[in-house]
Coordinates of C-alpha atoms in Angstrom, one line a residue:
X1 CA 52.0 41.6 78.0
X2 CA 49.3 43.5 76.3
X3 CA 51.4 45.8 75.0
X4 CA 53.5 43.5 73.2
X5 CA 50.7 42.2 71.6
X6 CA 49.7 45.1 70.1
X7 CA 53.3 46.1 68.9
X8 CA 54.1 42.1 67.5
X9 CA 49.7 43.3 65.6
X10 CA 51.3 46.3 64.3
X11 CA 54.8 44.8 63.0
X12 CA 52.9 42.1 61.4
X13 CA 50.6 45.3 59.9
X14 CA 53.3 47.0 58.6
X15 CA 54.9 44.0 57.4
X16 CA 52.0 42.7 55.5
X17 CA 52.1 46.2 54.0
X18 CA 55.6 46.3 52.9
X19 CA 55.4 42.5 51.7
X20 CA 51.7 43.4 49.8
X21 CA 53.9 46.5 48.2
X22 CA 56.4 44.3 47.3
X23 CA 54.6 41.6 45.3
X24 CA 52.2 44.7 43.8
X25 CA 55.3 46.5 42.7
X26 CA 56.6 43.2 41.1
X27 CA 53.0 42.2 39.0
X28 CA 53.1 45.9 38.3
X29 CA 56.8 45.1 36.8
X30 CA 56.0 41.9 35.9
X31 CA 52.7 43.4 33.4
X32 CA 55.1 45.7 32.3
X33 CA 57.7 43.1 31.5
X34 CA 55.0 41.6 29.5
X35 CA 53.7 44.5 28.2
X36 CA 57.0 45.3 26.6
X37 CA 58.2 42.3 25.4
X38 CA 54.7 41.9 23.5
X39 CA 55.3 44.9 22.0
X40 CA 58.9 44.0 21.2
X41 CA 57.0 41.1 19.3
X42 CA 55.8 41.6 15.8
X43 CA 52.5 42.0 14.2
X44 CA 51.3 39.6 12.0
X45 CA 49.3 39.8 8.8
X46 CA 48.2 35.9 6.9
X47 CA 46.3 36.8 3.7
X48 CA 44.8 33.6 2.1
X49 CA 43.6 33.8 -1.2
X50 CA 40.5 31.2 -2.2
X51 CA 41.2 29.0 -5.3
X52 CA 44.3 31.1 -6.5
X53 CA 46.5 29.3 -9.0
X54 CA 50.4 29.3 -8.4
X55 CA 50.5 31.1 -12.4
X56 CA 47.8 33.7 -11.4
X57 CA 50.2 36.3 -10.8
X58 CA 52.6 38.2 -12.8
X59 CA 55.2 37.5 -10.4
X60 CA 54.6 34.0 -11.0
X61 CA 54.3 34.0 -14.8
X62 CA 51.0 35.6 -15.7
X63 CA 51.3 38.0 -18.8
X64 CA 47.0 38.5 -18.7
X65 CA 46.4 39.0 -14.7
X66 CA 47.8 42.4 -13.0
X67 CA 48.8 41.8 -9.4
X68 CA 51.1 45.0 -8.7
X69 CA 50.7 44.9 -5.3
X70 CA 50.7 41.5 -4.7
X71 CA 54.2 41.3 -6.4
X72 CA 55.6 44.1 -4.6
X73 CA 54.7 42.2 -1.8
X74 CA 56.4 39.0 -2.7
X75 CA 59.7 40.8 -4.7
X76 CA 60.1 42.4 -0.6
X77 CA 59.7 39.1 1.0
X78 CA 60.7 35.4 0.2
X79 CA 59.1 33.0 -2.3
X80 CA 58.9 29.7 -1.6
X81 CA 59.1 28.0 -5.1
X82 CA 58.3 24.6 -4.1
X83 CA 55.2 25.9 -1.5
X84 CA 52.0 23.6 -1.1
X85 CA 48.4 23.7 -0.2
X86 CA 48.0 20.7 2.3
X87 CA 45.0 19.4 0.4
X88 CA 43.5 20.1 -3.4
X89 CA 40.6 21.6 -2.1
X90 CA 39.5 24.4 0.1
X91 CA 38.5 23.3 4.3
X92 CA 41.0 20.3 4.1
X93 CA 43.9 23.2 3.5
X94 CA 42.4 25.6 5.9
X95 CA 42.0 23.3 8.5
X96 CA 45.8 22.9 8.2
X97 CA 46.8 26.1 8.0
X98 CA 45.2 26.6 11.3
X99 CA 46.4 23.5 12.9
X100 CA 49.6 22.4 11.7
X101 CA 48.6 19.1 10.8
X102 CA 48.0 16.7 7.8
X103 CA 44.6 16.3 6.3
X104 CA 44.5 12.5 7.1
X105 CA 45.7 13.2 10.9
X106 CA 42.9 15.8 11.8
X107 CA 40.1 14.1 9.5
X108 CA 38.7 17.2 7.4
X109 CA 39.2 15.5 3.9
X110 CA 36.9 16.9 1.7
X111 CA 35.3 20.6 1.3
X112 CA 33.0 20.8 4.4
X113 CA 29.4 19.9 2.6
X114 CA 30.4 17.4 0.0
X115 CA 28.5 14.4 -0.3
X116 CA 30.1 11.2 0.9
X117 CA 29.4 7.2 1.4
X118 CA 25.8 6.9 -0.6
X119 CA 24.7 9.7 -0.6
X120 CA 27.7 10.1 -3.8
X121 CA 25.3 8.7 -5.6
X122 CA 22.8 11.6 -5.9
X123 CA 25.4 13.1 -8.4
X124 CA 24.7 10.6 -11.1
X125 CA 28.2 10.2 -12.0
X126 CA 28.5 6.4 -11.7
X127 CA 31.9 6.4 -10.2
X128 CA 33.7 3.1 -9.1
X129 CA 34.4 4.2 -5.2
X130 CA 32.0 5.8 -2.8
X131 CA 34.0 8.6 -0.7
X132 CA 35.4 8.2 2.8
X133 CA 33.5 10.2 5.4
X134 CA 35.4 13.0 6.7
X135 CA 35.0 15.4 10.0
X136 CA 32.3 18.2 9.2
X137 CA 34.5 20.9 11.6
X138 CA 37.5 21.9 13.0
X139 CA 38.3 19.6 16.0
X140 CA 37.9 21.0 19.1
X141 CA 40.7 19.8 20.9
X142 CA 43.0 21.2 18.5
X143 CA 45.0 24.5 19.8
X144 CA 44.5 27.0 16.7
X145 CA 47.5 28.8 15.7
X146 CA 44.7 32.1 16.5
X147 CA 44.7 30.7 19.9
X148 CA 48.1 30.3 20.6
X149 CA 48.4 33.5 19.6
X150 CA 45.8 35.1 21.7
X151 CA 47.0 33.3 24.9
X152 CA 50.2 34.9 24.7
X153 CA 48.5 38.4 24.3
X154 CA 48.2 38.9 20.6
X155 CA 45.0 40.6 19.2
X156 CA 43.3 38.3 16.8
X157 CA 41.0 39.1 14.1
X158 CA 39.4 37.2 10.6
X159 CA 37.8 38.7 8.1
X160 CA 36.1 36.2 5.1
X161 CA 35.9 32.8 4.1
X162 CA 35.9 30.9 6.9
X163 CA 34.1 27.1 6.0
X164 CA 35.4 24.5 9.0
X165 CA 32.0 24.3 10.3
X166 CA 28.2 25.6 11.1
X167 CA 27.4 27.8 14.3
X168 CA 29.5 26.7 17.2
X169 CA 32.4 26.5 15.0
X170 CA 33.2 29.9 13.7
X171 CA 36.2 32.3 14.0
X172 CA 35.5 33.4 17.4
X173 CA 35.0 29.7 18.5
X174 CA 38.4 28.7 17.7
X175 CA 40.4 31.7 18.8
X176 CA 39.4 34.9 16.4
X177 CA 38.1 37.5 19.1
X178 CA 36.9 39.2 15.9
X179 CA 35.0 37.8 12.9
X180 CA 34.1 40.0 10.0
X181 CA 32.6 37.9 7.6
X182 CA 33.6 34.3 8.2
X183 CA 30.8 31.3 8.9
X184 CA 29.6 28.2 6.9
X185 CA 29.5 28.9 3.8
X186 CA 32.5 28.6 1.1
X187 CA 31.3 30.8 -1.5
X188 CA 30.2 34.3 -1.7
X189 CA 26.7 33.9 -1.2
X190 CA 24.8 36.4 -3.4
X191 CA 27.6 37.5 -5.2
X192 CA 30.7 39.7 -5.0
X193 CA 28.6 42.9 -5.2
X194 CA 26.6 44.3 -2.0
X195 CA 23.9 43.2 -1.2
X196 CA 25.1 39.9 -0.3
X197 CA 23.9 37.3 1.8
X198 CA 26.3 37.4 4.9
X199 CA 25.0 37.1 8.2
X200 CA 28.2 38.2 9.9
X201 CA 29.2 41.1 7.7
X202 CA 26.2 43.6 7.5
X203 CA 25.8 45.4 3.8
X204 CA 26.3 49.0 4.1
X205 CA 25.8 50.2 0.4
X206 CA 24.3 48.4 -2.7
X207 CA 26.8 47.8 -5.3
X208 CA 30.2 47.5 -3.0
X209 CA 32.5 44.7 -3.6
X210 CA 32.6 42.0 -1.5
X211 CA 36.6 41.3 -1.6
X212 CA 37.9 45.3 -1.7
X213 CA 34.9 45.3 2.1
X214 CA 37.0 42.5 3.4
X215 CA 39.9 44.5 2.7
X216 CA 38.8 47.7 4.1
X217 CA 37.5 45.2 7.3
X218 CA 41.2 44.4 7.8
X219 CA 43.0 48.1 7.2
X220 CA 40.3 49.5 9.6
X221 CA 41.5 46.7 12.3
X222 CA 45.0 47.3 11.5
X223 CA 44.7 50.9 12.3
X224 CA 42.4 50.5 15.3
X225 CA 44.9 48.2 17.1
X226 CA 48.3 49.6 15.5
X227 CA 49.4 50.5 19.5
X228 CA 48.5 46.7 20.5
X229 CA 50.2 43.5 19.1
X230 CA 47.8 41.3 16.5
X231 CA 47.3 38.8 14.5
X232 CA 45.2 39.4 11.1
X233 CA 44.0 36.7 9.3
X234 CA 42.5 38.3 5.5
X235 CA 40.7 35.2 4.2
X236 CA 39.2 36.2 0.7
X237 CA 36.3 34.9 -1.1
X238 CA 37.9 35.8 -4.3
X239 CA 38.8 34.2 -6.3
X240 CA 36.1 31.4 -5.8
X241 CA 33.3 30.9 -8.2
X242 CA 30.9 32.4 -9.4
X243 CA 33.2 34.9 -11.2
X244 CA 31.9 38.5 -11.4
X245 CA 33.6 41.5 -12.3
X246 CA 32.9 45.1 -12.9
X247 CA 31.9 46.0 -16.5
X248 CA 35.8 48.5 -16.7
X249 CA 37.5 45.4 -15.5
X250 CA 36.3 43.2 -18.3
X251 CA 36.7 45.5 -20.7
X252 CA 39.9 46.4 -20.1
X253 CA 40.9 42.2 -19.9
X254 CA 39.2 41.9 -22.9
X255 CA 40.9 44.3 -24.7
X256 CA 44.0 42.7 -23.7
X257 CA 42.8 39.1 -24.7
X258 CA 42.4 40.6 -28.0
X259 CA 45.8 42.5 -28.1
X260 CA 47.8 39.4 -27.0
X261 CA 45.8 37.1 -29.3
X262 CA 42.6 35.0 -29.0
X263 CA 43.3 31.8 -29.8
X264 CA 40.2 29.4 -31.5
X265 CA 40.7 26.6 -28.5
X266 CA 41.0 26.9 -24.9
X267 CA 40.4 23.3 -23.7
X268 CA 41.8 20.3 -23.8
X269 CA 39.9 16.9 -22.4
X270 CA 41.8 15.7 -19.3
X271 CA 40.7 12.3 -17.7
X272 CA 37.2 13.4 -16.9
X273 CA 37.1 16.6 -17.9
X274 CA 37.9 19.1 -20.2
X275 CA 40.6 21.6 -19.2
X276 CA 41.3 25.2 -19.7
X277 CA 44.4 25.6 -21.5
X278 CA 44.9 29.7 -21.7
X279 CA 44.5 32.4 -19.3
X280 CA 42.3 35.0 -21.2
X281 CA 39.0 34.6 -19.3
X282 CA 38.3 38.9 -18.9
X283 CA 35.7 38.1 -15.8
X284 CA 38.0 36.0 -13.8
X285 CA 41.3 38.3 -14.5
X286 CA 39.1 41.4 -13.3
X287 CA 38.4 39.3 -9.8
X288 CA 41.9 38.6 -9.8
X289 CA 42.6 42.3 -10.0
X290 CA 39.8 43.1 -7.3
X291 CA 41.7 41.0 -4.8
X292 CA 44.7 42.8 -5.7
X293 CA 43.7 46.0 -5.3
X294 CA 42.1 45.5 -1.4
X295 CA 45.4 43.7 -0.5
X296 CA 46.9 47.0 -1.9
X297 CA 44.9 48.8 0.7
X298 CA 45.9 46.3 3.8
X299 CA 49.4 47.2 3.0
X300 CA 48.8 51.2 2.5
X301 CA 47.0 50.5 6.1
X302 CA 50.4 48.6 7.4
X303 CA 52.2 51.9 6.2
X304 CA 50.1 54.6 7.0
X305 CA 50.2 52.7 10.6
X306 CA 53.9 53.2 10.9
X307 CA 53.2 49.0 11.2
X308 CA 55.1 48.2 8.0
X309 CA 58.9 47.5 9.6
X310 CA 57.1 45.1 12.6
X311 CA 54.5 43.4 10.8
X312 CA 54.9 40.1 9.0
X313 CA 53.2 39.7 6.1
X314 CA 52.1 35.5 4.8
X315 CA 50.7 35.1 0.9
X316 CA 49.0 32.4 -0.2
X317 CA 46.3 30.3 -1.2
X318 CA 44.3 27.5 -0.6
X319 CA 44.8 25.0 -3.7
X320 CA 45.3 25.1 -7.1
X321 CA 43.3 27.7 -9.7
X322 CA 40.0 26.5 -11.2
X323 CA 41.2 24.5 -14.8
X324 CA 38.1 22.1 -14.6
X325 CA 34.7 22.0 -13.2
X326 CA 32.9 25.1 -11.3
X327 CA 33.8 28.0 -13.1
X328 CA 36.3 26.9 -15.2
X329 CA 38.4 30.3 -14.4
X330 CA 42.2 29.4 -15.0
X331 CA 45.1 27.3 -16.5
X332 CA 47.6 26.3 -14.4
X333 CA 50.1 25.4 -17.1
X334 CA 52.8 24.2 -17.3
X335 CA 51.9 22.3 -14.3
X336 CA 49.3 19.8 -14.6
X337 CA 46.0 20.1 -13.7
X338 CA 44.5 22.4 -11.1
X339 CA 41.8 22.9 -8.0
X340 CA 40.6 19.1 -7.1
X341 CA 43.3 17.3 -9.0
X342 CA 46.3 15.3 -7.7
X343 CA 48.7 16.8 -10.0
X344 CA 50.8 19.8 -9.1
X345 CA 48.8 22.5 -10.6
X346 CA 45.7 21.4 -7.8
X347 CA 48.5 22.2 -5.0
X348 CA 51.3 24.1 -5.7
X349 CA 50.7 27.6 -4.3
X350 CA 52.0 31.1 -4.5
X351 CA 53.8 30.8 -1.1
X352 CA 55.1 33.9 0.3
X353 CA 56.6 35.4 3.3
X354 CA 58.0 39.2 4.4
X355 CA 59.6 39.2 7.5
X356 CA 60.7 43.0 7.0
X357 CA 63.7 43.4 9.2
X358 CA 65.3 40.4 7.2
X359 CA 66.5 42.6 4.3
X360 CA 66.0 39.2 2.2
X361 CA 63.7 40.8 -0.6
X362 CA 64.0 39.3 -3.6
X363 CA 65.3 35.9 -2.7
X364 CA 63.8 32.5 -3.2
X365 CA 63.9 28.6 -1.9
X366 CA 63.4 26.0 -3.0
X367 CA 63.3 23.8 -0.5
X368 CA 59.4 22.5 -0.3
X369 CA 57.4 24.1 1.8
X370 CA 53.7 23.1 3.0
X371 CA 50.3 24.9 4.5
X372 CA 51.4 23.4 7.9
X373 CA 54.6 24.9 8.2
X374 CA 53.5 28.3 8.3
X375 CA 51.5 27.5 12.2
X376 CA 55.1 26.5 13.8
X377 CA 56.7 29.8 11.9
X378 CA 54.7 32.5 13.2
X379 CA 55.1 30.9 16.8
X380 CA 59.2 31.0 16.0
X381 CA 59.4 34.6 14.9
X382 CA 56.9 35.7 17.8
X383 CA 59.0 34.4 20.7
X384 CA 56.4 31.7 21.3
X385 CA 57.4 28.4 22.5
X386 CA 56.7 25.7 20.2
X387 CA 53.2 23.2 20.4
X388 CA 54.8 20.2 18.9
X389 CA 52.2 17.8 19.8
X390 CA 49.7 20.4 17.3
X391 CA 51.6 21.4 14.5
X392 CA 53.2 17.8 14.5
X393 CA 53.2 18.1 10.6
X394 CA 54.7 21.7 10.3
X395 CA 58.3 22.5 10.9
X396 CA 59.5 26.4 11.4
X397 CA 61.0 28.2 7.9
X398 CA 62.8 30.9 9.9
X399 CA 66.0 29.2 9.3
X400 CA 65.3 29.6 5.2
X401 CA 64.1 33.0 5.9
X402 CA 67.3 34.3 8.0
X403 CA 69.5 32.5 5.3
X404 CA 70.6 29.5 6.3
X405 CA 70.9 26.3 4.7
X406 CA 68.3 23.8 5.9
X407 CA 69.2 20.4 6.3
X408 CA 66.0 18.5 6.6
X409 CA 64.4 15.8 4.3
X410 CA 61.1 14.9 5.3
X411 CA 58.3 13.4 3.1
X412 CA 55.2 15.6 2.6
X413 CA 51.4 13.8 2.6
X414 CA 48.2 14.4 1.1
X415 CA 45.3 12.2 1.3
X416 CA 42.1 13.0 -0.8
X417 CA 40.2 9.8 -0.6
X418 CA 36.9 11.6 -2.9
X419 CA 36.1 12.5 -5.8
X420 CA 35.9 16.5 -6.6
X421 CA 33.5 18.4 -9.0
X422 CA 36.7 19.4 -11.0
X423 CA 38.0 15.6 -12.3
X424 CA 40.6 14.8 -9.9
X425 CA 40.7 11.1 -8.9
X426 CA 40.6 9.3 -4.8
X427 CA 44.1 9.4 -4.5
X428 CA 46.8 9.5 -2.2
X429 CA 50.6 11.2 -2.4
X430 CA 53.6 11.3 -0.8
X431 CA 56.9 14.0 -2.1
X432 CA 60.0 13.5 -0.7
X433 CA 62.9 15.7 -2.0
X434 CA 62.1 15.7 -6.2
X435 CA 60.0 12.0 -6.0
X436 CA 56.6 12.6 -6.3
X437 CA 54.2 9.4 -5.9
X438 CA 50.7 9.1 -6.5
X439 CA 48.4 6.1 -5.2
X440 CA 45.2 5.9 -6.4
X441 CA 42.4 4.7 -4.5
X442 CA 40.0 2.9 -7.8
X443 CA 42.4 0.5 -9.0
X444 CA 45.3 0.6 -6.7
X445 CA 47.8 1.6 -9.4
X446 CA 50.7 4.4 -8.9
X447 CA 52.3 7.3 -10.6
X448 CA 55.9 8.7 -10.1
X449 CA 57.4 11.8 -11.1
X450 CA 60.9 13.1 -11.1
X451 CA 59.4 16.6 -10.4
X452 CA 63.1 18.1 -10.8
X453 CA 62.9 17.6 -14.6
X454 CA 59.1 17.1 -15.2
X455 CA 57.5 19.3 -12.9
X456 CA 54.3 19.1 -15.6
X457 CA 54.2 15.6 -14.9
X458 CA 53.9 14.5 -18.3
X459 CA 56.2 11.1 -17.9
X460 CA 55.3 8.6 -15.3
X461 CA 58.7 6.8 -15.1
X462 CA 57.8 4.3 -12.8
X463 CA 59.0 1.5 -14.5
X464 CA 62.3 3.3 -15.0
X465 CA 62.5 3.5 -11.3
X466 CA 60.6 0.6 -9.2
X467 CA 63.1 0.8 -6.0
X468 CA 62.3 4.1 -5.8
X469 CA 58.6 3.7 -6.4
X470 CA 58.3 0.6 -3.5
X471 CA 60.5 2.9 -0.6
X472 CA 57.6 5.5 -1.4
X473 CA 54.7 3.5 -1.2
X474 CA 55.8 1.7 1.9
X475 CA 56.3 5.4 3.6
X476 CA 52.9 6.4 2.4
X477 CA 50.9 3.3 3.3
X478 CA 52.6 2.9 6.7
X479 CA 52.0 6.8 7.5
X480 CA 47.9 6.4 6.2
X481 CA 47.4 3.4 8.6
X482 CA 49.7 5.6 11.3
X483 CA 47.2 8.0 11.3
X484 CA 44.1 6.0 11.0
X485 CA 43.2 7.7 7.4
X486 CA 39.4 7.5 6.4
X487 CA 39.6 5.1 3.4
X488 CA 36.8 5.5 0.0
X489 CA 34.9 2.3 -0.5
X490 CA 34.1 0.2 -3.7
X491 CA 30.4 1.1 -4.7
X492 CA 28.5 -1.9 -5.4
X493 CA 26.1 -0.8 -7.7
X494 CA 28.6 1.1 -10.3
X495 CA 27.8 0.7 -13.6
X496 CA 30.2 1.0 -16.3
X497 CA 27.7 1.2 -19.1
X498 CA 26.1 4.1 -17.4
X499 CA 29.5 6.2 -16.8
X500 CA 30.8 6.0 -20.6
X501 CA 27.6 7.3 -21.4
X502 CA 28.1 10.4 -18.8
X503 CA 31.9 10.7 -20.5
X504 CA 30.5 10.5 -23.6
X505 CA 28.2 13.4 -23.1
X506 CA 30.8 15.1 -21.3
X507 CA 33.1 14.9 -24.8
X508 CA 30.5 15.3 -27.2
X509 CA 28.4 17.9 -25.6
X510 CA 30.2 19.6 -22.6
X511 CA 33.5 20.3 -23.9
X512 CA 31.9 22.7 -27.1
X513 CA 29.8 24.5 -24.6
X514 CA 32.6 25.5 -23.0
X515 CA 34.4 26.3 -25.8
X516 CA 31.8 28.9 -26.9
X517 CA 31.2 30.1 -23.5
X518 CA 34.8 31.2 -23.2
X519 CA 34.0 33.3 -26.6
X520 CA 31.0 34.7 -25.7
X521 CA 33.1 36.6 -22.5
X522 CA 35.5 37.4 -25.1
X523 CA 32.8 39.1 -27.6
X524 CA 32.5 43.0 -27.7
X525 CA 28.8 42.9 -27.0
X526 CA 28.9 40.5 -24.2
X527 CA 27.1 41.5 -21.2
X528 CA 25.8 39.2 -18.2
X529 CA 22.7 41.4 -16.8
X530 CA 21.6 44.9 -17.0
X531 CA 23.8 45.7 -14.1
X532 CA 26.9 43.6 -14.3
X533 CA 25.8 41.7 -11.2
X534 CA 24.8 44.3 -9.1
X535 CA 28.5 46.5 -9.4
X536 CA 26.5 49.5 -11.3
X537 CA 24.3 49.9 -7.9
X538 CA 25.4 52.9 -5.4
X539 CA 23.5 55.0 -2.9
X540 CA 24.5 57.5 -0.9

């Protein structure tokens, strides 16, 4: 009897050892599986441009600003002619980007830092409405596209602007296992010229430039990780205000603002403010070329990498160029308008995509496209099952991309329920297929555009086409209240008296100064500081 006991021990031994072996050689299979099919997925490289104007390009219409690199990158992908920001302004559309919904649905608004309710008030601009109140970070209980990505094995990595939220809501709080450069602020604190003031991205030598470091930051992590599978997300500072530029760069735009013409007037008065009307500013096109040049070096990094066949590559930007207010940088024309304005120039985007082994270089769409589409994309073309309860408001372009027709007619929202430092009005707007409607929030009137034939938005035919006009407005009201939108309030104590006065001053007084600022960065002898904002500095 004892003896059977110790043979059944020892089967059960031995059998505990083959079963053990057998589940170790599966995990071991199993990791392996993974391992591979990770591999088999591709890289992926989003490069967000800050305040970038759809016309800032040459491949977009720009005869002043040089952007080889940029349209290389866009003549080998797709371009999406009809692609959007999903807000006018900068942490609205980021906050979409990285989760897939509407502005209105996950309550960032406004830029993260603007005044709202009362507290308007302190700006002295006697407006009629006080501004909704809007979420101050990125939710939480939101599933970033970074950490989707990251859960299925990716490498993730950010480098730059980051602005959805203080400390406790950074990159590497919301899915970014590396963070090189990104935190609370949404503007290149001290400048574009080492040494800045960056708490996450350490200076290393006086004089270096902000955007070509952030480049460099991503090329490095590109080659680092070129055996692993990542995701890269390049957000640049650039093209955000304050403009600075190295002294070559602005002469060499000046020079060719002389050769293709000064003209005497650049502005023209919009609503509230004046607006540029030419693209010959020489500081802003030699930021423009900065950020060209370190994209120029992520790619080279792709390349060098052997990277460049498996790695998709996204281009956009967050809203529409500066035309009005802050630095006054761009024009946007022929579209209407620009950063913090309703009108297409404040958010239509440069909008493209290389998916390399697609061989569909060179073609375009024009089917519109949005900020939230590009979360439910990337999942598609990495073998990622689909969060449709996140990226609710995004649908996947990889149809468009592999060629096929896509049948789909869906209306597009953006709810902006404040009033920007560049003019724009609280409004709300809803596109579907060429209609464009615009509800604004002071008096409760409407615009409607036939974008097809007046994409510059010059004729508000909404008289010409009321059915139209009330099928719209139903949609976008019933989708607002859907979503529980933030609504602006009427301000009691407006005073109308008081805000002709502030228009009056901005006519009489602002609009020359600007006039003869934009000539003084023209002039031969102009020159900002001793140093050109610190790019002269070097030291071993």
């Amino acid at each position: 009897m004892q003896n059977k006991i110790i043979i059944g021990m020892r089967f059960s031994k031995i059998l505990s050892v083959i079963i053990g072996g057998l589940i170790l050689c599966l995990l071991i299979v199993g990791c392996q599986q993974q391992s591979e099919n990770l591999k088999q997925r591709p890289n992926v490289v989003f490069i967000l441009v800050d305040d970038l104007g759809l016309v800032d390009l040459g491949i977009t219409g720009s005869t002043y600003y040089e952007t080889p690199n940029i349209d290389k990158l866009a003549k080998e992908g797709m371009v999406f002619t009809q692609g959007y920001a999903a807000s006018r302004v900068c942490s609205p559309s980021r906050a979409s980007i990285m989760t897939g919904k509407f502005t209105a649905r996950h309550g960032i608004t406004d830029w993260i830092g603007a005044a709202s309710g009362t507290a308007w008030r302190s700006h002295n601009r006697h407006d009629k409405l006080l501004p909704a109140e809007y979420v101050h970070s990125l939710p939480k209980n939101d599933v970033t596209i970074a950490e989707a990505m990251k859960k299925e094995g990716y490498k993730t990595f950010f480098a730059g602007k980051w602005h959805l939220g203080s400390e406790g809501s950074y990159p590497e709080d919301h899915g970014f296992e590396i963070n090189k450069g990104g935190w609370d602020k949404g503007s290149p604190m001290g400048g574009y010229f080492s040494p800045w003031d960056n708490p996450v991205l350490p200076n290393k030598i006086d004089g270096e430039n902000l955007t070509m470091r952030l480049g460099i930051e991503t090329a490095d992590f590109i080659k680092q990780h070129k055996d692993s599978t990542f995701f890269a997300f390049l957000s640049f500072y650039a093209v955000h205000g304050p403009i600075q530029t190295t002294q070559e760069k602005w002469n060499k735009y000046r020079n060719k603002a002389e050769s293709l013409g000064i003209v005497e007037n650049g502005y023209k008065m919009e609503r509230v403010l004046p607006i540029r009307q030419v693209q010959d500013n020489p500081i802003y096109a030699g930021l423009v070329e900065s950020m060209d040049d370190a994209v120029g070096v992520v790619l080279q990094a792709l390349k060098d990498s052997g990277l460049e066949d498996n790695t998709i590559v996204i281009f956009t930007s967050d809203n529409g160029g500066v035309a009005s207010g802050d630095s006054f940088s761009t024009s946007n024309l022929p579209l209407r308008g620009g950063k913090g304005y309703q009108w297409e120039g404040g958010i239509r985007e440069p909008y493209f995509i290389k998916v390399p082994w697609l061989k569909n270089g060179g073609s375009q769409s024009d089917f519109p496209v949005i900020g939230t589409d590009f979360y439910p994309t990337i999942l598609d073309f990495a073998n990622i099952d689909a969060l449709s309860e996140q990226h609710i408001d995004g649908i996947s372009l990889k149809p468009i991309l592999e060629g096929k027709k896509m049948d789909v007619v869906r209306p597009l929202f953006w709810h902006y329920p404040h009033y920007g430092n560049q003019g724009g009005n609280p409004s709300s707007i809803i596109r579907e297929e060429n209609w464009k409607l615009i509800h604004y929030w002071e008096d409760g009137s409407d615009e409607l555009y036939d974008l097809a034939t007046d994409a510059g938005e010059q004729s508000n035919v909404i008289t010409q086409y009321p059915d139209i006009a009330k099928k719209l407005s139903k949609k976008l009201h019933g989708w607002l209240k859907e979503v529980g939108a933030n609504m602006p309030s009427k301000d009691l104590e407006y005073n109308a008296e008081l805000a002709q006065k502030r228009h009056n001053r901005i006519v009489n007084e602002s609009w020359p100064a600007l006039e003869a600022e934009r000539l003084k960065f023209l002039s031969k002898d102009f020159k900002p500081n001793e140093d050109w904002w610190g790019s002269k500095v070097t030291q071993d």
